[in-house]
PDB file of C-alpha atoms in Angstrom:
ATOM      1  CA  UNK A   1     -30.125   8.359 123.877  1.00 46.00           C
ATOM      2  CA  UNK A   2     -33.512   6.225 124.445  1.00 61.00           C
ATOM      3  CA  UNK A   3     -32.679   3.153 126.263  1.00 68.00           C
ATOM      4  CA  UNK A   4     -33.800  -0.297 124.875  1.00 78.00           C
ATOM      5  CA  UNK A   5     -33.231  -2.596 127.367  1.00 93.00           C
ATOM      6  CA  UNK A   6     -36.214  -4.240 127.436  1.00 97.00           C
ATOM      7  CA  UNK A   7     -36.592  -4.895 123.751  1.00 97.00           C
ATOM      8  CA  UNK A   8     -32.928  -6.762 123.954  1.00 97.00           C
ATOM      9  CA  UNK A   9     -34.744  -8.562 126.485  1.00 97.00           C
ATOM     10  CA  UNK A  10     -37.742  -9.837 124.165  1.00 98.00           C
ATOM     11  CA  UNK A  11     -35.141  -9.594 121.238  1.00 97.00           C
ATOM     12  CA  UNK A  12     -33.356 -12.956 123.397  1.00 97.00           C
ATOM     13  CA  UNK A  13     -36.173 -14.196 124.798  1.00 98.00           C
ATOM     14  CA  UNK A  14     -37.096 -14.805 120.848  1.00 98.00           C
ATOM     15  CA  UNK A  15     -33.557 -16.191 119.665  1.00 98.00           C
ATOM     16  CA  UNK A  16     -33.963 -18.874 122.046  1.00 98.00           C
ATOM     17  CA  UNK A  17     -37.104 -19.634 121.486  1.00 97.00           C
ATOM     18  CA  UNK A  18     -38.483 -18.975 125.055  1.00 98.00           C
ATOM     19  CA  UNK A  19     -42.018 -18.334 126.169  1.00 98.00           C
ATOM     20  CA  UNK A  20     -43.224 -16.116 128.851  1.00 98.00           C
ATOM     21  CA  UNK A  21     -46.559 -15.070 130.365  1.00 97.00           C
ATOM     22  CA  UNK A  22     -47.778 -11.126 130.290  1.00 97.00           C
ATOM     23  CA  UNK A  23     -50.475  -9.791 132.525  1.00 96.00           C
ATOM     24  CA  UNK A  24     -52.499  -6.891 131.669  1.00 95.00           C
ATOM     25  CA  UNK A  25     -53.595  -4.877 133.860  1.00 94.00           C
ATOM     26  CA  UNK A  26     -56.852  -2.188 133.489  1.00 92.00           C
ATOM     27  CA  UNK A  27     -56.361   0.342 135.432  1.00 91.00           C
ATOM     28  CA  UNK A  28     -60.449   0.733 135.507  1.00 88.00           C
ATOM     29  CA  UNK A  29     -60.270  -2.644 137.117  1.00 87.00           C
ATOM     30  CA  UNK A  30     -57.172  -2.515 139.623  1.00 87.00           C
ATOM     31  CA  UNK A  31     -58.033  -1.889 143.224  1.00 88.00           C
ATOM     32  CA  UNK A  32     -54.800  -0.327 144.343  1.00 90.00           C
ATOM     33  CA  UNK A  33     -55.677  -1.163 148.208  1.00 89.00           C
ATOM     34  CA  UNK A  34     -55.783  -4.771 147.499  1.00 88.00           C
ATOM     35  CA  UNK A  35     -53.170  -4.497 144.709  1.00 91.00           C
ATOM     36  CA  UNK A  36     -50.080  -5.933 146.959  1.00 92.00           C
ATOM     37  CA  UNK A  37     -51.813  -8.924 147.406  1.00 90.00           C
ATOM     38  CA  UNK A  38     -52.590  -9.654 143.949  1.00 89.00           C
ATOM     39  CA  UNK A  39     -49.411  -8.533 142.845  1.00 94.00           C
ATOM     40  CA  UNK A  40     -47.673 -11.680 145.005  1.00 92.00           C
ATOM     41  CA  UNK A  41     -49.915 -13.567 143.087  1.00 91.00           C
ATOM     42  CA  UNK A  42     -48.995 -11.915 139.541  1.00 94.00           C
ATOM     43  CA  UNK A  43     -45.059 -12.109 140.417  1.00 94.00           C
ATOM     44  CA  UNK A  44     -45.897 -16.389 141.099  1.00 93.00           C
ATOM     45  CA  UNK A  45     -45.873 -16.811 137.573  1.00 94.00           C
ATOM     46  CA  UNK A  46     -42.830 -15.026 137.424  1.00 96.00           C
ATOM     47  CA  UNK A  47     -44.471 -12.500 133.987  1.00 97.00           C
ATOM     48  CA  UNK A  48     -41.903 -11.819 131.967  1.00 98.00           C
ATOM     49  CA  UNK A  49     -43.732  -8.343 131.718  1.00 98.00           C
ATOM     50  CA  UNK A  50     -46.498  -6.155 132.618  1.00 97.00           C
ATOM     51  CA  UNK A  51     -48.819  -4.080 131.025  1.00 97.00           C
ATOM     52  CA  UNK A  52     -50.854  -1.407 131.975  1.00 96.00           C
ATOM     53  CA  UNK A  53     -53.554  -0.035 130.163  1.00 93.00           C
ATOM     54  CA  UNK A  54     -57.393  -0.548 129.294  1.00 81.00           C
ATOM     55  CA  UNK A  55     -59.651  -0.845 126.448  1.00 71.00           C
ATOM     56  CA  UNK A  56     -61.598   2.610 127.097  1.00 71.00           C
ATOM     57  CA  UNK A  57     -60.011   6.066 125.507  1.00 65.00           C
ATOM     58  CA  UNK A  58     -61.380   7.585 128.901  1.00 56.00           C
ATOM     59  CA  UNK A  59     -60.166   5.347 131.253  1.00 59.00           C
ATOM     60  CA  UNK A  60     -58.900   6.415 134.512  1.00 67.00           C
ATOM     61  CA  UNK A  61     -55.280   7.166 134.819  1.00 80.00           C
ATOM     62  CA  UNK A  62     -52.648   4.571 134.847  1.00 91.00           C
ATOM     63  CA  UNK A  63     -50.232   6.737 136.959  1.00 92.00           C
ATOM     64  CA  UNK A  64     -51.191   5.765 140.299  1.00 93.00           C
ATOM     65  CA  UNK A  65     -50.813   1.987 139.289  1.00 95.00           C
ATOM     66  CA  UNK A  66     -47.414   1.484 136.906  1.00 96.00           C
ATOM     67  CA  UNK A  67     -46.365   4.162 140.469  1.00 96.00           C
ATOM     68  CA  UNK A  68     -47.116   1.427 142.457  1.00 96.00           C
ATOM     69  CA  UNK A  69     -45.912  -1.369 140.387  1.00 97.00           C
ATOM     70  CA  UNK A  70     -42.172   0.818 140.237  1.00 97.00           C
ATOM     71  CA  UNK A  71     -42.107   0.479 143.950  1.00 96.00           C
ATOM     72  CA  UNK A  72     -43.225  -3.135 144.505  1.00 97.00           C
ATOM     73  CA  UNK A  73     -41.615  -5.168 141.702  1.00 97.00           C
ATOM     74  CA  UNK A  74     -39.087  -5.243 139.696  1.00 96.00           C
ATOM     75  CA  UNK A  75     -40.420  -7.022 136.732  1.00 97.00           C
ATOM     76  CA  UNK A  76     -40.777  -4.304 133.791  1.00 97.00           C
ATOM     77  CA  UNK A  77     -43.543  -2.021 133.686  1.00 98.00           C
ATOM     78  CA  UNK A  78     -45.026  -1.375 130.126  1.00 98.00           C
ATOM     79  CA  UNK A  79     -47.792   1.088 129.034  1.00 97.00           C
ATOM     80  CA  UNK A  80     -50.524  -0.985 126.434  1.00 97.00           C
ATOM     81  CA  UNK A  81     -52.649   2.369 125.600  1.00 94.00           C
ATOM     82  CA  UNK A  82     -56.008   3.110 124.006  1.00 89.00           C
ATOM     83  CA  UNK A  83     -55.184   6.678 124.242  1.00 90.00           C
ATOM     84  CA  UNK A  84     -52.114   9.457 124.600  1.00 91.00           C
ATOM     85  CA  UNK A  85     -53.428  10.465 127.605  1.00 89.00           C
ATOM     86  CA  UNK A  86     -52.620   6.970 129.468  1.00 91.00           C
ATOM     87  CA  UNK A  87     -49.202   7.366 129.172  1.00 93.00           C
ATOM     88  CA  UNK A  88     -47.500   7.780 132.398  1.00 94.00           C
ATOM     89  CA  UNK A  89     -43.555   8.638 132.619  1.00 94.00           C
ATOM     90  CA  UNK A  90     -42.848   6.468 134.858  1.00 95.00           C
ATOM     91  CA  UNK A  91     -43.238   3.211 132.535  1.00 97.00           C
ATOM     92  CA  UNK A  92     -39.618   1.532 131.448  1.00 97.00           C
ATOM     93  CA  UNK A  93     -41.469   0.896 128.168  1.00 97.00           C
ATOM     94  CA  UNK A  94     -44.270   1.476 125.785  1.00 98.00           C
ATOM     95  CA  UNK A  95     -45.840  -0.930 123.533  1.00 98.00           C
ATOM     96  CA  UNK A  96     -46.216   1.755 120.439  1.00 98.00           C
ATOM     97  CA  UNK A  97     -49.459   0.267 118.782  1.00 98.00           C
ATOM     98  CA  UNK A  98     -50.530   0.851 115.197  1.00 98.00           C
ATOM     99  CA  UNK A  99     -54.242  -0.721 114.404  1.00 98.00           C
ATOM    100  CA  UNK A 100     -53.113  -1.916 111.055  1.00 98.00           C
ATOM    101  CA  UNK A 101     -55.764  -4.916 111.126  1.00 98.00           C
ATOM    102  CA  UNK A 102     -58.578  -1.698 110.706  1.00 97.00           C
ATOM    103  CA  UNK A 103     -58.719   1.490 108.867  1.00 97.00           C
ATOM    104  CA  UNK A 104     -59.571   4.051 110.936  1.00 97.00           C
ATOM    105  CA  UNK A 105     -56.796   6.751 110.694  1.00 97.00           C
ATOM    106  CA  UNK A 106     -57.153   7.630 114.235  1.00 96.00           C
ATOM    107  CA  UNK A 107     -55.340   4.473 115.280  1.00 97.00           C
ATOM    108  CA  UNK A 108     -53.411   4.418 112.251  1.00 97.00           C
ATOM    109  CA  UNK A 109     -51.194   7.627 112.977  1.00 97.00           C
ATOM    110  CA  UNK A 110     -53.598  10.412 115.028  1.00 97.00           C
ATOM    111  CA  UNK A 111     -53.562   8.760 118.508  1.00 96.00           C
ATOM    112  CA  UNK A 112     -49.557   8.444 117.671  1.00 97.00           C
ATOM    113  CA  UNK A 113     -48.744  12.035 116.641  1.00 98.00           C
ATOM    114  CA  UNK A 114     -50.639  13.067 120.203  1.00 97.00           C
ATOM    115  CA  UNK A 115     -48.128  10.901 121.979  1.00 97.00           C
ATOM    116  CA  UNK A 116     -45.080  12.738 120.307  1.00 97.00           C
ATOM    117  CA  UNK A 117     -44.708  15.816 122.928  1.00 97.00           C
ATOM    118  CA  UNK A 118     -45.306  13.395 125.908  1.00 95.00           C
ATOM    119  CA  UNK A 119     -42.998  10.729 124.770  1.00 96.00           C
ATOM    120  CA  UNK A 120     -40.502  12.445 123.572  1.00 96.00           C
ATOM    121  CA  UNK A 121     -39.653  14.397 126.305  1.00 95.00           C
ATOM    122  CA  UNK A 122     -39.137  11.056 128.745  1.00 94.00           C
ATOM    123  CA  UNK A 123     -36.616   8.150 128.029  1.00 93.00           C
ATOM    124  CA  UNK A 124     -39.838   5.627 128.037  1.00 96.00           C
ATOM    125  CA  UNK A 125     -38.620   3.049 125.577  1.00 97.00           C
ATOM    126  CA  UNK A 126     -40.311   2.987 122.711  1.00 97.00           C
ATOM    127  CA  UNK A 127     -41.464  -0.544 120.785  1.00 98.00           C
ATOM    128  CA  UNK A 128     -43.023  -0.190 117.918  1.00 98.00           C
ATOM    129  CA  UNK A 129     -45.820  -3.153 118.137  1.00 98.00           C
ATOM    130  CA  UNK A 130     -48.131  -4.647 114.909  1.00 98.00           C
ATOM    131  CA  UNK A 131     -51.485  -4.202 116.484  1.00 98.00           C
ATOM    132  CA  UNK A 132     -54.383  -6.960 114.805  1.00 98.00           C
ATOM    133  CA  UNK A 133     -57.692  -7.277 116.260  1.00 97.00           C
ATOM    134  CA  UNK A 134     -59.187 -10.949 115.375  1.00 98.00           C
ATOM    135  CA  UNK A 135     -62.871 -11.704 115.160  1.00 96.00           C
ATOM    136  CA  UNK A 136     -64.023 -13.347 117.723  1.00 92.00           C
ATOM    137  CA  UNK A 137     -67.597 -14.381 117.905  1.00 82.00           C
ATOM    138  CA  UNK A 138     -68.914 -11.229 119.419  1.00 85.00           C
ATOM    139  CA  UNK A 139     -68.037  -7.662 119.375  1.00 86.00           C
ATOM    140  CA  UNK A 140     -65.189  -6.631 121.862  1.00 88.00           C
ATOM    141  CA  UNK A 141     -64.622  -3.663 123.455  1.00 87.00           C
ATOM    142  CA  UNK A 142     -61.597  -2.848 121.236  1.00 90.00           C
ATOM    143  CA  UNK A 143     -63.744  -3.013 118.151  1.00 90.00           C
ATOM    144  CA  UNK A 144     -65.982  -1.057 119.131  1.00 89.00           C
ATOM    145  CA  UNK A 145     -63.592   1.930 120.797  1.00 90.00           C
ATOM    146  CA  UNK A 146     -61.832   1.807 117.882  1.00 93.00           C
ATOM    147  CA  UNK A 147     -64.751   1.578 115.323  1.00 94.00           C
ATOM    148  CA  UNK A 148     -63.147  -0.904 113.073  1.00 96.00           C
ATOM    149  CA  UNK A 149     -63.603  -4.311 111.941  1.00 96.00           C
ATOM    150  CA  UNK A 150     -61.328  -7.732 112.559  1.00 97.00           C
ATOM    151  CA  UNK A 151     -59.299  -9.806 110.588  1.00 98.00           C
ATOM    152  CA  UNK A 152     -61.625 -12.993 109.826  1.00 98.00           C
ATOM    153  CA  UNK A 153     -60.469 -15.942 111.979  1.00 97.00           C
ATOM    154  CA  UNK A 154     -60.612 -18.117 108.917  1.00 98.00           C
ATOM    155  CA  UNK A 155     -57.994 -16.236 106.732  1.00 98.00           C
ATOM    156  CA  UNK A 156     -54.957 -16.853 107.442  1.00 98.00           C
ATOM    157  CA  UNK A 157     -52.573 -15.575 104.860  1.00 98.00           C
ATOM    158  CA  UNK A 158     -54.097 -12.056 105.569  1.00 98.00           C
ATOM    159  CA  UNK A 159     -53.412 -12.463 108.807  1.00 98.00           C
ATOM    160  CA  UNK A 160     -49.923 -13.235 108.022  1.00 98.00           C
ATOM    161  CA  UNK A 161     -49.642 -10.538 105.285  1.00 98.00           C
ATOM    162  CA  UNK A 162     -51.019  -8.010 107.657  1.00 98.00           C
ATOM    163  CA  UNK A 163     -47.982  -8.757 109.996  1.00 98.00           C
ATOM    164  CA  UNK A 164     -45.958  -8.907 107.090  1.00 98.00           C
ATOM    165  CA  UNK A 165     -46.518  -5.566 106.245  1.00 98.00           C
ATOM    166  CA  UNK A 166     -45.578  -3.970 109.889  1.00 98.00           C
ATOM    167  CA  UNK A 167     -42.793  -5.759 110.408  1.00 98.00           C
ATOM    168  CA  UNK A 168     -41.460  -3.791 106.591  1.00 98.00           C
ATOM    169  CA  UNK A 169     -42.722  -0.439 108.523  1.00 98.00           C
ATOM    170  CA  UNK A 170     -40.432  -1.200 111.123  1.00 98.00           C
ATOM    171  CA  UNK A 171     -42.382  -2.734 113.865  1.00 98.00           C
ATOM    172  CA  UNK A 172     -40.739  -5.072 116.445  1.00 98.00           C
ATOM    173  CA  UNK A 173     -43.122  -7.228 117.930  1.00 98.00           C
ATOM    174  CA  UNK A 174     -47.044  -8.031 116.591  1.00 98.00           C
ATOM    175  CA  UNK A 175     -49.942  -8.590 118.782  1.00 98.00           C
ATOM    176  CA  UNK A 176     -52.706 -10.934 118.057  1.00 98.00           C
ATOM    177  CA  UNK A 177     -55.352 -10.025 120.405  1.00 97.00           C
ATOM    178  CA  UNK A 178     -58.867 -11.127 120.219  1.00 96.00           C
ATOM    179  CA  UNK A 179     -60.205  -8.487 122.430  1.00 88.00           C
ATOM    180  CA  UNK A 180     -60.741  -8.507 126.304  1.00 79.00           C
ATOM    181  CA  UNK A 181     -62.651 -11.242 127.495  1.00 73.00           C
ATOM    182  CA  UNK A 182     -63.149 -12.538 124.227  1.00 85.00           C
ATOM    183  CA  UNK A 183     -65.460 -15.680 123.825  1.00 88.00           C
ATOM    184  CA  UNK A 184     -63.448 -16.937 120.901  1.00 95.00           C
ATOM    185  CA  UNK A 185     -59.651 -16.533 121.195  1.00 96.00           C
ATOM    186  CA  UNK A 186     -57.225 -16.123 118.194  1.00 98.00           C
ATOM    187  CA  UNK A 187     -57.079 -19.076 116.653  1.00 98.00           C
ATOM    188  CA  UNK A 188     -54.052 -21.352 116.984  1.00 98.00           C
ATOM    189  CA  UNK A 189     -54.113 -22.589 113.189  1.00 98.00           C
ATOM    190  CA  UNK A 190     -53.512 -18.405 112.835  1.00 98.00           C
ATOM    191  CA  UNK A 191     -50.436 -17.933 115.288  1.00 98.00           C
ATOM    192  CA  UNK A 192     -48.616 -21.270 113.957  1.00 98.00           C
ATOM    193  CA  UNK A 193     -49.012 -20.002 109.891  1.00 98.00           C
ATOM    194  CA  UNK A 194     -48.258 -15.765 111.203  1.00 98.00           C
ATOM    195  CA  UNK A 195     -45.514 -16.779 113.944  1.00 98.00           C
ATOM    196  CA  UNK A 196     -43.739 -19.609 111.230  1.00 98.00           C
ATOM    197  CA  UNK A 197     -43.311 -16.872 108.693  1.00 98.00           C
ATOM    198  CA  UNK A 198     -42.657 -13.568 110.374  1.00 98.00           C
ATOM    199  CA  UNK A 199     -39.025 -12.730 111.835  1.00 97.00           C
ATOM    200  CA  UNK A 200     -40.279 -11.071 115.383  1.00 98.00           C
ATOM    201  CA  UNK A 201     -41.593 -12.357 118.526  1.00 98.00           C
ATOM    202  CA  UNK A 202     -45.615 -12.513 118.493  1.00 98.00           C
ATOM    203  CA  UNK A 203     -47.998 -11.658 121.539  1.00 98.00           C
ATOM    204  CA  UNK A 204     -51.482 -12.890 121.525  1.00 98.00           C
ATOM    205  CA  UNK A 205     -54.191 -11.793 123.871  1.00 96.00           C
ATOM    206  CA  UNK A 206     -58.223 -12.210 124.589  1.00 94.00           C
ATOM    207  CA  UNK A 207     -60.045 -15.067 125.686  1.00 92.00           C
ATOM    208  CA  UNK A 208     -57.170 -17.213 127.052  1.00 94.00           C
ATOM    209  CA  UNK A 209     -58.901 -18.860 129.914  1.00 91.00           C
ATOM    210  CA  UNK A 210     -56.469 -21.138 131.709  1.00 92.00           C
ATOM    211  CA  UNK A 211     -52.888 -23.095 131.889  1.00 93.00           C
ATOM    212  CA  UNK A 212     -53.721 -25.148 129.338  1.00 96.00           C
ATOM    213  CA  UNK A 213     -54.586 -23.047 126.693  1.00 96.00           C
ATOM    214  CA  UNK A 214     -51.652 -21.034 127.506  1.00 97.00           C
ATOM    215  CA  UNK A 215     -48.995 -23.943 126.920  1.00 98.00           C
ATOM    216  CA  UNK A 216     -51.246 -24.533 123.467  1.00 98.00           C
ATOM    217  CA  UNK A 217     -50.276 -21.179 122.566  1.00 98.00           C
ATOM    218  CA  UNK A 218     -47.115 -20.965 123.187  1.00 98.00           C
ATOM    219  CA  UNK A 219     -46.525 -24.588 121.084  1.00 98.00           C
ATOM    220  CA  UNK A 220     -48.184 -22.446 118.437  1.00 98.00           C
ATOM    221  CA  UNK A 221     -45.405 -20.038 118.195  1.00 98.00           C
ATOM    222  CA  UNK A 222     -46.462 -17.120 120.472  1.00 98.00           C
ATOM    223  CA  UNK A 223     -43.265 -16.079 122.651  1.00 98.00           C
ATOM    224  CA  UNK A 224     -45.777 -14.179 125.141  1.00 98.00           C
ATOM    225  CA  UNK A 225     -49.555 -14.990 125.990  1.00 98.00           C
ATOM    226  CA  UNK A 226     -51.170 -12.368 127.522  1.00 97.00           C
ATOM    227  CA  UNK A 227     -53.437 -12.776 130.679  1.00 95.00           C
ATOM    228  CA  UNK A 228     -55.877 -10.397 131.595  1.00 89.00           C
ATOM    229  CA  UNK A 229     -59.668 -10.628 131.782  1.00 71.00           C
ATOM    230  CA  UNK A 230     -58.814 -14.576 133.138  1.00 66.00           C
ATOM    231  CA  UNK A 231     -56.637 -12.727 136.096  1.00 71.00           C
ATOM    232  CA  UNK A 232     -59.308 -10.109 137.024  1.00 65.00           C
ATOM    233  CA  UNK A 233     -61.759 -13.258 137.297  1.00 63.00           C
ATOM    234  CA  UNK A 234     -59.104 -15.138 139.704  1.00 62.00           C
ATOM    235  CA  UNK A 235     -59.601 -18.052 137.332  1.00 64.00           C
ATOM    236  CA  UNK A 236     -55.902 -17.971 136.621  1.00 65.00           C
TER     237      UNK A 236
END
């Protein structure tokens, strides 16, 4: 049987109503030879999680890093792909995305049958995770990989009806992201109205610069605030 330790984890984390930093980590971006270093620095915040993955379709392979993470922490290790082909075995979990805030049906169910073979032969756990890109002010990366278009950062019910909608296919957590290194990060008027009317524990993502913002987030109703592009930077 597939394990799911990790989402009984999040599942209580929720219930009482804690809140816990994520890093992500691009594997494009992670210089394993300096990695122990950084990863004393990572484990300081004591993440309730980490993520591995990047933006890119073609990025290099996460194997060699979530390797190294196995062997020099014990804080879960969780694959955050753009692609089947950065899913590495060795993960405890995977954050199973589906792109319902655009309507390409590459990210809607074809990058997710190509993970079938790989993932079902492992006992990665498997969370099934409300993906919705938010505008931000410029074009991200994400939008433009996955050739679709953002929620509007004004509308909030659709926001909230987009989540609304995974959580009745069966998804277990959604993700508000605005996009790596986002100038314009999901706005907090959106994650009080989604988080205040959705039963599952929300991540949000992009353009979260510092402590501050963080603890605004998180009095928003996010459970987890992902850090990334502010980590990278060593602004965090």
């Amino acid at each position: 049987m597939r394990k799911s330790e990790l989402y009984h984890q999040i599942q209580n984390a929720y219930a009482n109503r804690e809140k816990h930093l994520v890093f992500l980590l691009d594997p494009d971006k992670v210089d394993l030879q300096h990695m122990q270093a950084w990863l004393q620095k990572i484990e300081e915040h004591q993440p309730f999680m980490l993520l591995v993955g990047g933006s890119q379709e073609n990025t290099q392979s996460p194997h060699a890093l979530v390797s190294f993470l196995k062997k020099n922490t014990t804080t879960p290790v969780v694959i955050f792909p753009a692609d089947a082909q950065q899913i590495s075995t060795e993960a405890d979990a995977i954050l199973f995305l589906q792109l319902l805030s655009g309507r390409n049906p590459s990210y809607l169910i074809e990058k997710q049958l190509q993970s079938v073979t790989t993932l079902a032969a492992t006992n990665v756990e498997i969370i099934p995770t409300t993906y919705l890109l938010i505008e931000s002010s410029q074009p991200t990366t994400v939008q433009q990989v996955t050739n679709t278009t953002p929620l509007s950062r004004t509308d909030l019910e659709n926001a909230y009806q987009h989540a609304q909608v995974g959580i009745w296919f069966g998804h277990q957590l959604v993700y508000l992201e605005a996009g790596s290194g986002a100038s314009q990060a999901v706005p907090l008027a959106m994650v009080k109205e989604v988080s205040s009317r959705i039963s599952v524990p929300i991540l949000v993502g992009g353009g979260i610069k510092n402590k501050l913002e963080v603890e605004q987030y998180y009095e928003a109703g996010a459970t987890f605030v992902v850090i990334g592009t502010a980590l990278e930077l060593q602004k965090f």
